[in-house]
Amino acid sequence: MNTIQGPKRRPNYSRIGDRLHGPRKHTLVFELLDYATTNPWFSSLSQEDHHPGVDCIVAPLPGIFSITCKYSDETNTTQCRERTLTGEVAEDDISRPTISPPNLRQYHHLCDEELETKNNKKLQNLEKTKKINRAKMIPGGRHCKLQDNDTVLERGSKNNQHAGSKKLLGMVRSQCQLYEIAPKIEKGRIIQDIMKGFKSSGGRFLIREDKRSNWYEALDKPVHDKLGHMLRDQARARKKTGKDKGPQKASKIPVPATF
């Protein structure tokens, strides 16, 4: 048995439970409980005062003491971790504790590192998925050069200022009201009409894998999805500005435009 020397002053445990978080939560709990056994000022650690799921009874009396720590996961109450600790408290040390509280910063640093690593892996997987999905949109063939009549399947104000993008936006706005009140089957036909009208006027829908790669003419599927997003965005914008006053009567349904 090891003789335990207590801290000089009673440590403040009131805020320790609130600082437990992250992937190392289980380890933190047991580190604190280990320290609690060396602290003769405490007779118990309750789950209300410290951390949910922790039940710990301490007997800080001279001589040998025993402590049983139980920790149950908040998400799975059927699994309970139990640990029994034993030690010896010297009678002379009860009135003069000298051990300082554990350094929680090192554990929080580890929590942040593990969390940052996990987030980086998620971002890497997301970028990889985006590249794969974008590669599926690009047909095999020769690359082309962006012209004034073309539009690009990318977001951003810079792309929206392109002459071809402005032209496409005007075509979308002219069909927005009809698209909003049309049944689901007709919505697809409206998108096809816009697509054919833009191509017949000399425009192309271009796409690229990243900002450093070349432009390629996109397949119909991503173009169809892009036009659908544009029509829905314009419909939401109309509602916000108050221009859209609900469904119209049959006599006032707008006539499809001919591009």
Short mmCIF file of C-alpha atoms in Angstrom, two decimals:
data_model
loop_
_atom_site.label_atom_id
_atom_site.label_comp_id
_atom_site.label_asym_id
_atom_site.label_seq_id
_atom_site.Cartn_x
_atom_site.Cartn_y
_atom_site.Cartn_z
CA MET A 1 0.00 0.00 0.00
CA ASN A 2 1.15 3.53 -0.73
CA THR A 3 0.83 6.27 1.86
CA ILE A 4 -1.17 9.15 0.40
CA GLN A 5 -0.43 12.78 1.14
CA GLY A 6 -3.41 15.07 0.77
CA PRO A 7 -3.50 18.57 -0.79
CA LYS A 8 -2.75 21.72 1.19
CA ARG A 9 -6.16 23.16 0.46
CA ARG A 10 -9.44 21.68 -0.56
CA PRO A 11 -9.60 21.60 -4.40
CA ASN A 12 -12.66 22.95 -6.15
CA TYR A 13 -14.44 20.03 -7.82
CA SER A 14 -17.65 21.91 -8.57
CA ARG A 15 -16.69 22.69 -12.19
CA ILE A 16 -14.79 19.53 -13.09
CA GLY A 17 -17.84 17.57 -14.18
CA ASP A 18 -18.86 20.26 -16.66
CA ARG A 19 -15.46 20.11 -18.37
CA LEU A 20 -15.62 16.41 -19.20
CA HIS A 21 -16.22 15.94 -22.90
CA GLY A 22 -14.79 14.49 -26.07
CA PRO A 23 -13.47 11.06 -27.08
CA ARG A 24 -11.46 10.66 -23.85
CA LYS A 25 -14.44 11.15 -21.55
CA HIS A 26 -14.16 7.67 -20.01
CA THR A 27 -10.44 8.11 -19.32
CA LEU A 28 -11.03 11.54 -17.81
CA VAL A 29 -13.67 10.19 -15.47
CA PHE A 30 -11.39 7.51 -14.08
CA GLU A 31 -8.44 9.90 -13.82
CA LEU A 32 -10.55 12.21 -11.68
CA LEU A 33 -11.86 9.33 -9.60
CA ASP A 34 -8.31 8.12 -9.03
CA TYR A 35 -7.44 11.56 -7.77
CA ALA A 36 -10.57 11.69 -5.64
CA THR A 37 -9.42 8.64 -3.71
CA THR A 38 -6.32 10.56 -2.61
CA ASN A 39 -8.34 13.51 -1.40
CA PRO A 40 -9.39 13.04 2.25
CA TRP A 41 -11.69 16.06 2.12
CA PHE A 42 -14.31 14.21 0.08
CA SER A 43 -16.64 11.54 1.37
CA SER A 44 -18.49 11.02 -1.92
CA LEU A 45 -18.71 12.00 -5.56
CA SER A 46 -22.29 12.04 -6.77
CA GLN A 47 -23.55 12.15 -10.36
CA GLU A 48 -25.49 15.37 -9.64
CA ASP A 49 -22.37 17.26 -8.55
CA HIS A 50 -19.98 15.94 -11.17
CA HIS A 51 -20.74 13.91 -14.25
CA PRO A 52 -23.88 12.05 -15.38
CA GLY A 53 -23.50 8.31 -15.11
CA VAL A 54 -20.73 8.39 -12.47
CA ASP A 55 -21.41 6.93 -9.03
CA CYS A 56 -18.46 6.94 -6.66
CA ILE A 57 -18.25 6.46 -2.87
CA VAL A 58 -15.07 7.50 -1.05
CA ALA A 59 -14.17 6.68 2.55
CA PRO A 60 -11.39 9.15 3.54
CA LEU A 61 -10.53 7.67 6.92
CA PRO A 62 -7.13 6.79 8.39
CA GLY A 63 -5.96 3.40 7.28
CA ILE A 64 -7.03 1.32 4.29
CA PHE A 65 -9.93 2.53 2.17
CA SER A 66 -11.78 1.06 -0.80
CA ILE A 67 -13.66 2.82 -3.58
CA THR A 68 -15.92 1.40 -6.28
CA CYS A 69 -16.48 3.57 -9.36
CA LYS A 70 -19.28 2.81 -11.78
CA TYR A 71 -19.65 4.61 -15.09
CA SER A 72 -22.51 3.96 -17.50
CA ASP A 73 -22.57 5.37 -21.01
CA GLU A 74 -25.38 7.88 -21.56
CA THR A 75 -26.22 6.35 -24.95
CA ASN A 76 -26.13 2.74 -23.75
CA THR A 77 -27.31 2.28 -20.18
CA THR A 78 -27.01 -1.53 -20.38
CA GLN A 79 -23.22 -1.36 -20.36
CA CYS A 80 -21.67 -0.30 -17.08
CA ARG A 81 -17.97 -0.03 -16.32
CA GLU A 82 -16.92 -0.74 -12.73
CA ARG A 83 -13.56 -0.26 -11.08
CA THR A 84 -12.49 -0.82 -7.46
CA LEU A 85 -9.56 1.14 -6.06
CA THR A 86 -7.77 0.58 -2.75
CA GLY A 87 -5.18 2.58 -0.90
CA GLU A 88 -4.00 3.76 2.48
CA VAL A 89 -4.44 7.18 4.07
CA ALA A 90 -1.96 8.27 6.71
CA GLU A 91 -3.56 9.66 9.84
CA ASP A 92 -1.21 12.65 9.97
CA ASP A 93 -2.03 13.68 6.39
CA ILE A 94 -5.76 14.24 6.88
CA SER A 95 -5.31 17.68 8.41
CA ARG A 96 -2.54 18.73 5.99
CA PRO A 97 -3.34 17.77 2.36
CA THR A 98 -0.58 18.63 -0.18
CA ILE A 99 -1.58 17.09 -3.55
CA SER A 100 -2.67 19.50 -6.29
CA PRO A 101 -5.65 18.80 -8.60
CA PRO A 102 -4.95 16.96 -11.88
CA ASN A 103 -4.01 18.97 -14.95
CA LEU A 104 -7.09 18.83 -17.16
CA ARG A 105 -5.55 20.89 -19.96
CA GLN A 106 -3.53 17.97 -21.28
CA TYR A 107 -6.70 15.91 -21.63
CA HIS A 108 -8.58 18.71 -23.35
CA HIS A 109 -5.64 19.10 -25.72
CA LEU A 110 -5.89 15.42 -26.60
CA CYS A 111 -9.65 15.74 -27.03
CA ASP A 112 -9.19 18.64 -29.43
CA GLU A 113 -6.50 16.77 -31.40
CA GLU A 114 -8.63 13.65 -31.79
CA LEU A 115 -11.66 15.71 -32.72
CA GLU A 116 -9.65 17.73 -35.25
CA THR A 117 -8.23 14.55 -36.79
CA LYS A 118 -11.69 13.08 -37.10
CA ASN A 119 -13.02 16.26 -38.72
CA ASN A 120 -10.10 16.34 -41.16
CA LYS A 121 -10.84 12.77 -42.21
CA LYS A 122 -14.47 13.67 -42.77
CA LEU A 123 -13.48 16.67 -44.90
CA GLN A 124 -11.06 14.55 -46.92
CA ASN A 125 -13.73 11.92 -47.56
CA LEU A 126 -16.20 14.65 -48.50
CA GLU A 127 -13.78 16.21 -50.99
CA LYS A 128 -13.04 12.79 -52.44
CA THR A 129 -16.76 12.11 -52.85
CA LYS A 130 -17.26 15.49 -54.52
CA LYS A 131 -14.49 14.75 -57.02
CA ILE A 132 -15.97 11.34 -57.81
CA ASN A 133 -19.46 12.78 -58.28
CA ARG A 134 -18.15 15.63 -60.43
CA ALA A 135 -16.13 13.19 -62.53
CA LYS A 136 -19.34 11.30 -63.28
CA MET A 137 -20.82 14.52 -64.69
CA ILE A 138 -17.99 15.01 -67.18
CA PRO A 139 -18.20 12.97 -70.39
CA GLY A 140 -15.13 11.53 -72.00
CA GLY A 141 -13.86 13.72 -74.81
CA ARG A 142 -11.85 16.78 -75.66
CA HIS A 143 -11.94 19.84 -73.48
CA CYS A 144 -13.34 23.13 -74.76
CA LYS A 145 -12.85 26.83 -74.16
CA LEU A 146 -15.38 28.97 -72.30
CA GLN A 147 -17.23 31.32 -74.67
CA ASP A 148 -19.55 34.27 -74.02
CA ASN A 149 -22.70 32.28 -74.79
CA ASP A 150 -21.75 29.44 -72.43
CA THR A 151 -22.69 28.96 -68.80
CA VAL A 152 -20.89 26.99 -66.11
CA LEU A 153 -22.25 24.58 -63.52
CA GLU A 154 -20.61 26.35 -60.60
CA ARG A 155 -21.77 28.63 -57.83
CA GLY A 156 -20.53 32.12 -57.09
CA SER A 157 -21.21 35.71 -58.07
CA LYS A 158 -18.30 35.70 -60.53
CA ASN A 159 -19.87 32.89 -62.55
CA ASN A 160 -23.28 34.56 -62.41
CA GLN A 161 -21.87 37.69 -64.08
CA HIS A 162 -20.92 35.75 -67.20
CA ALA A 163 -22.96 36.69 -70.29
CA GLY A 164 -24.18 33.15 -70.86
CA SER A 165 -25.19 32.78 -67.20
CA LYS A 166 -27.21 36.01 -67.34
CA LYS A 167 -28.99 34.79 -70.44
CA LEU A 168 -29.83 31.46 -68.81
CA LEU A 169 -31.07 33.22 -65.68
CA GLY A 170 -33.46 35.29 -67.78
CA MET A 171 -34.85 32.13 -69.37
CA VAL A 172 -35.29 30.54 -65.94
CA ARG A 173 -37.09 33.57 -64.53
CA SER A 174 -39.49 33.62 -67.47
CA GLN A 175 -40.54 30.03 -66.67
CA CYS A 176 -40.39 30.23 -62.87
CA GLN A 177 -44.07 31.00 -62.34
CA LEU A 178 -45.18 28.25 -64.70
CA TYR A 179 -42.78 25.77 -63.09
CA GLU A 180 -44.14 26.50 -59.63
CA ILE A 181 -47.78 25.70 -60.44
CA ALA A 182 -47.09 22.87 -62.89
CA PRO A 183 -47.50 19.19 -61.88
CA LYS A 184 -44.42 17.06 -61.35
CA ILE A 185 -44.46 15.56 -64.84
CA GLU A 186 -44.70 19.00 -66.47
CA LYS A 187 -41.83 20.35 -64.37
CA GLY A 188 -39.41 18.01 -66.12
CA ARG A 189 -40.71 19.10 -69.52
CA ILE A 190 -40.20 22.77 -68.62
CA ILE A 191 -36.59 22.05 -67.65
CA GLN A 192 -36.03 20.20 -70.93
CA ASP A 193 -37.45 23.16 -72.89
CA ILE A 194 -35.07 25.57 -71.15
CA MET A 195 -32.14 23.25 -71.80
CA LYS A 196 -32.96 22.85 -75.49
CA GLY A 197 -33.64 26.55 -75.92
CA PHE A 198 -30.30 27.53 -74.41
CA LYS A 199 -28.39 25.04 -76.56
CA SER A 200 -30.22 26.04 -79.74
CA SER A 201 -29.13 29.65 -79.19
CA GLY A 202 -25.47 28.61 -79.26
CA GLY A 203 -24.93 28.17 -75.52
CA ARG A 204 -23.27 25.26 -73.79
CA PHE A 205 -23.33 23.95 -70.22
CA LEU A 206 -19.70 23.56 -69.15
CA ILE A 207 -18.18 21.87 -66.13
CA ARG A 208 -14.71 21.11 -64.80
CA GLU A 209 -13.26 18.91 -62.07
CA ASP A 210 -11.58 21.76 -60.19
CA LYS A 211 -10.45 25.34 -60.69
CA ARG A 212 -7.19 24.30 -62.35
CA SER A 213 -8.62 21.80 -64.84
CA ASN A 214 -10.10 22.30 -68.30
CA TRP A 215 -13.73 22.85 -69.24
CA TYR A 216 -15.88 20.05 -70.62
CA GLU A 217 -19.46 20.04 -71.86
CA ALA A 218 -21.63 18.56 -69.11
CA LEU A 219 -24.01 15.66 -69.45
CA ASP A 220 -27.77 16.20 -69.43
CA LYS A 221 -28.31 14.82 -65.91
CA PRO A 222 -26.27 17.45 -64.01
CA VAL A 223 -27.67 20.17 -66.29
CA HIS A 224 -31.21 19.02 -65.49
CA ASP A 225 -30.44 19.12 -61.75
CA LYS A 226 -28.84 22.56 -62.04
CA LEU A 227 -31.86 24.04 -63.82
CA GLY A 228 -34.18 22.50 -61.24
CA HIS A 229 -32.21 24.18 -58.45
CA MET A 230 -32.31 27.50 -60.26
CA LEU A 231 -36.08 27.32 -60.73
CA ARG A 232 -36.67 26.46 -57.07
CA ASP A 233 -34.36 29.25 -55.93
CA GLN A 234 -36.23 31.76 -58.07
CA ALA A 235 -39.56 30.50 -56.69
CA ARG A 236 -38.36 31.07 -53.12
CA ALA A 237 -37.08 34.51 -54.05
CA ARG A 238 -40.50 35.42 -55.48
CA LYS A 239 -42.20 34.44 -52.23
CA LYS A 240 -39.80 36.53 -50.16
CA THR A 241 -40.34 39.63 -52.29
CA GLY A 242 -44.12 39.17 -52.26
CA LYS A 243 -44.45 38.85 -56.01
CA ASP A 244 -45.88 35.36 -55.73
CA LYS A 245 -49.42 35.56 -54.34
CA GLY A 246 -50.28 31.87 -54.38
CA PRO A 247 -51.73 29.59 -57.07
CA GLN A 248 -53.38 31.32 -59.98
CA LYS A 249 -56.64 30.51 -61.66
CA ALA A 250 -56.64 28.34 -64.77
CA SER A 251 -57.35 31.33 -67.00
CA LYS A 252 -54.27 33.14 -65.69
CA ILE A 253 -51.76 30.30 -65.95
CA PRO A 254 -48.76 31.62 -67.91
CA VAL A 255 -48.16 30.21 -71.34
CA PRO A 256 -44.86 28.31 -71.85
CA ALA A 257 -42.29 30.43 -73.59
CA THR A 258 -40.85 29.45 -76.95
CA PHE A 259 -37.09 29.81 -77.02
#
